[in-house]
GROMACS .gro file of C-alpha atoms in nm:
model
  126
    1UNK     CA    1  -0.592  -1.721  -2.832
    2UNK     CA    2  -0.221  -1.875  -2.906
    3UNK     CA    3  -0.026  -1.993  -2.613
    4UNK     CA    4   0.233  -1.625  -2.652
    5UNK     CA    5   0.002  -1.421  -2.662
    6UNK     CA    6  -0.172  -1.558  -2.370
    7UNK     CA    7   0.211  -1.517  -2.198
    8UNK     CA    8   0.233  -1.151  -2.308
    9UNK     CA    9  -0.140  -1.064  -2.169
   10UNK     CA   10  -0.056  -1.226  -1.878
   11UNK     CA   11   0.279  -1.028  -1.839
   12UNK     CA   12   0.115  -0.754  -1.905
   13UNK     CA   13  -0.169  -0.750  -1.590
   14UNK     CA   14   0.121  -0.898  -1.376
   15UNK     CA   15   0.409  -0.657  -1.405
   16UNK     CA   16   0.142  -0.393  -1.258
   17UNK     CA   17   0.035  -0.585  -0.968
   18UNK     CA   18   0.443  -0.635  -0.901
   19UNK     CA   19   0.526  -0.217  -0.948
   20UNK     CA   20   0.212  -0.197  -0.683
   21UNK     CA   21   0.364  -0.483  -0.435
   22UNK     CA   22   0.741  -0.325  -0.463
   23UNK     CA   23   0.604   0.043  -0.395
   24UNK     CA   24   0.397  -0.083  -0.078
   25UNK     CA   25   0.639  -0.274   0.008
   26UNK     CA   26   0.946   0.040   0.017
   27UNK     CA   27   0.652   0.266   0.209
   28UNK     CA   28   0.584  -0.071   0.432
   29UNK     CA   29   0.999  -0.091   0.502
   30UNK     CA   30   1.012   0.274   0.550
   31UNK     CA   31   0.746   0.266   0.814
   32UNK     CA   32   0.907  -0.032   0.993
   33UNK     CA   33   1.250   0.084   1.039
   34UNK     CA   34   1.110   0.417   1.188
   35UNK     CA   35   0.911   0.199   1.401
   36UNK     CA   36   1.184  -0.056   1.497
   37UNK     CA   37   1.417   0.233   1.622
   38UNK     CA   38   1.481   0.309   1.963
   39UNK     CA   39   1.472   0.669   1.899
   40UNK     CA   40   1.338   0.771   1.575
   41UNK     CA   41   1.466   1.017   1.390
   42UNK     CA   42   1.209   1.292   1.354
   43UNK     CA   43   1.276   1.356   0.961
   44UNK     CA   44   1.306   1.007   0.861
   45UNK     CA   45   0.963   0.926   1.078
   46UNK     CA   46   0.812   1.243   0.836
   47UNK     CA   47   0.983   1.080   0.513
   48UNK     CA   48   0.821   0.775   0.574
   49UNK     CA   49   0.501   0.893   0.692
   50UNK     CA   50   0.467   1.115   0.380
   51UNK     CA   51   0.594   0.855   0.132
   52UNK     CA   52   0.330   0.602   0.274
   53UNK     CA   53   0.029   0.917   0.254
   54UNK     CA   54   0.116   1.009  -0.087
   55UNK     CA   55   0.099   0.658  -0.228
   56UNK     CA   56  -0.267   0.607  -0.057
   57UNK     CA   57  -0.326   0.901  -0.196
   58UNK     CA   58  -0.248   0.827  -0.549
   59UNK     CA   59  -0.442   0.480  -0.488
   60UNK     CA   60  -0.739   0.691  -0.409
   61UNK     CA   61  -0.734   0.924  -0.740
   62UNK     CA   62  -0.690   0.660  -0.952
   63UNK     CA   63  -0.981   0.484  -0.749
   64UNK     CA   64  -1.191   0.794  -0.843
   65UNK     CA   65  -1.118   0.765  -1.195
   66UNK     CA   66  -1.407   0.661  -1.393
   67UNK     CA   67  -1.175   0.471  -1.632
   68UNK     CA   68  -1.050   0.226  -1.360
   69UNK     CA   69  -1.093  -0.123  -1.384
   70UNK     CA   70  -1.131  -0.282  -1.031
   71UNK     CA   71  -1.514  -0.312  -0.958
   72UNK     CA   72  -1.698   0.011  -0.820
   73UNK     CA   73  -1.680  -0.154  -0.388
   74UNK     CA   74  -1.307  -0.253  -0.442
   75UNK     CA   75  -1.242   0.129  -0.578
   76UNK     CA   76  -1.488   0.280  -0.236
   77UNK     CA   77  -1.339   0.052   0.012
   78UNK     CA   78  -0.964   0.156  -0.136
   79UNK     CA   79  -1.071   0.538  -0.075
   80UNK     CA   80  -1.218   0.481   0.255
   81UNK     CA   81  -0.862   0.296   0.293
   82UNK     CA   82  -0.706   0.600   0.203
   83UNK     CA   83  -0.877   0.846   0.422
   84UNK     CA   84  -0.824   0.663   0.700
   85UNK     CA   85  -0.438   0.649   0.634
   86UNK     CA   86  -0.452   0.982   0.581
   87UNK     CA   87  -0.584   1.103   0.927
   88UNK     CA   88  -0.415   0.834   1.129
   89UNK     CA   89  -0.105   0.916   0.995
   90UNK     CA   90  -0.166   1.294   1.105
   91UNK     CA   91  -0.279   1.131   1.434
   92UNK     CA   92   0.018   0.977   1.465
   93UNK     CA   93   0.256   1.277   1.371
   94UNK     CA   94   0.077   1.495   1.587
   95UNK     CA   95  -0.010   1.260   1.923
   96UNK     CA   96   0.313   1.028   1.832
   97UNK     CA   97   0.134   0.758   1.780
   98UNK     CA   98   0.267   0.413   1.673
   99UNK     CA   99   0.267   0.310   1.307
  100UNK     CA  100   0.179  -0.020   1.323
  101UNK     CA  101  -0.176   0.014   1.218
  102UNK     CA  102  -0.035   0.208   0.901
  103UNK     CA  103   0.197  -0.140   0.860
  104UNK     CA  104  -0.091  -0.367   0.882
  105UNK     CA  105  -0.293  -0.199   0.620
  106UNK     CA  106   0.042  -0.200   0.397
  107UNK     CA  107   0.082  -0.540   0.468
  108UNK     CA  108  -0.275  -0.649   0.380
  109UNK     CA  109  -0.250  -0.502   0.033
  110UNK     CA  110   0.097  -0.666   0.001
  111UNK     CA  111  -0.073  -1.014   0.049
  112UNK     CA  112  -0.293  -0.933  -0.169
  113UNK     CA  113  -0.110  -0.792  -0.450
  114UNK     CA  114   0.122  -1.089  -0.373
  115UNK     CA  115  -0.171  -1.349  -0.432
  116UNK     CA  116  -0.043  -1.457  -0.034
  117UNK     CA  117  -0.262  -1.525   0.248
  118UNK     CA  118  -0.215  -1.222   0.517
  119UNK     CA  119  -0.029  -1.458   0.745
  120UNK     CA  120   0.169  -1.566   0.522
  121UNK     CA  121   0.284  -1.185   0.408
  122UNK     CA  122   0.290  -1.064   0.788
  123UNK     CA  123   0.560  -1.231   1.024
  124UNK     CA  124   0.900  -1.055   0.979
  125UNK     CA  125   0.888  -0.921   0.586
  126UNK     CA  126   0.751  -0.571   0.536
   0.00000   0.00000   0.00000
């Protein structure tokens, strides 16, 4: 394989894993500036809540796509993933629970999307 198209295949596989990183990342900054408020505004704290749901749960459907690459336990553990974000984030509408658990979990696929060790991804950026 020539060194360009070696460049372009890489592009290619990379500029996916960077549209993934910048998504989590705006449901990730969504969820923290609801958090960081002294009194959150009830409508943004939906917003956010329901941006961060539906992109889990457009993780998951592709995950159950028979067509998707990622090996059969990454695709399970990334629907488990989603179900859980799914009914803790009703939890936390409904019982006003924090969202910092919905953070973590943002920020843990950030790292890795990023190719950054968690702590690296976790103090202060979303």
């Amino acid at each position: 394989m020539s060194h360009d198209a070696y460049r372009r295949s890489l592009r290619a596989t990379a500029a996916p894993r960077e549209a993934e990183y910048e998504v989590f990342a705006r449901a990730t900054a969504g969820l923290m500036a609801i958090e960081g408020a002294s009194t959150p505004d009830l409508k943004a704290k939906i917003a956010a809540v329901h941006f961060n749901r539906t992109l889990w749960g457009m993780l998951a459907a592709d995950c159950a796509n028979e067509h998707n690459g990622l090996p059969p336990d990454l695709r399970r553990t990334i629907i488990s993933l989603a179900a859980w974000v799914g009914d803790y984030s009703s939890a936390a509408m409904r019982q006003r629970e924090t969202l910092q658990p919905l953070i973590d979990v943002n920020r843990i696929i950030m790292s890795g999307l990023g190719g950054q060790s968690e702590t690296e991804a976790a103090p202060g950026a979303p």
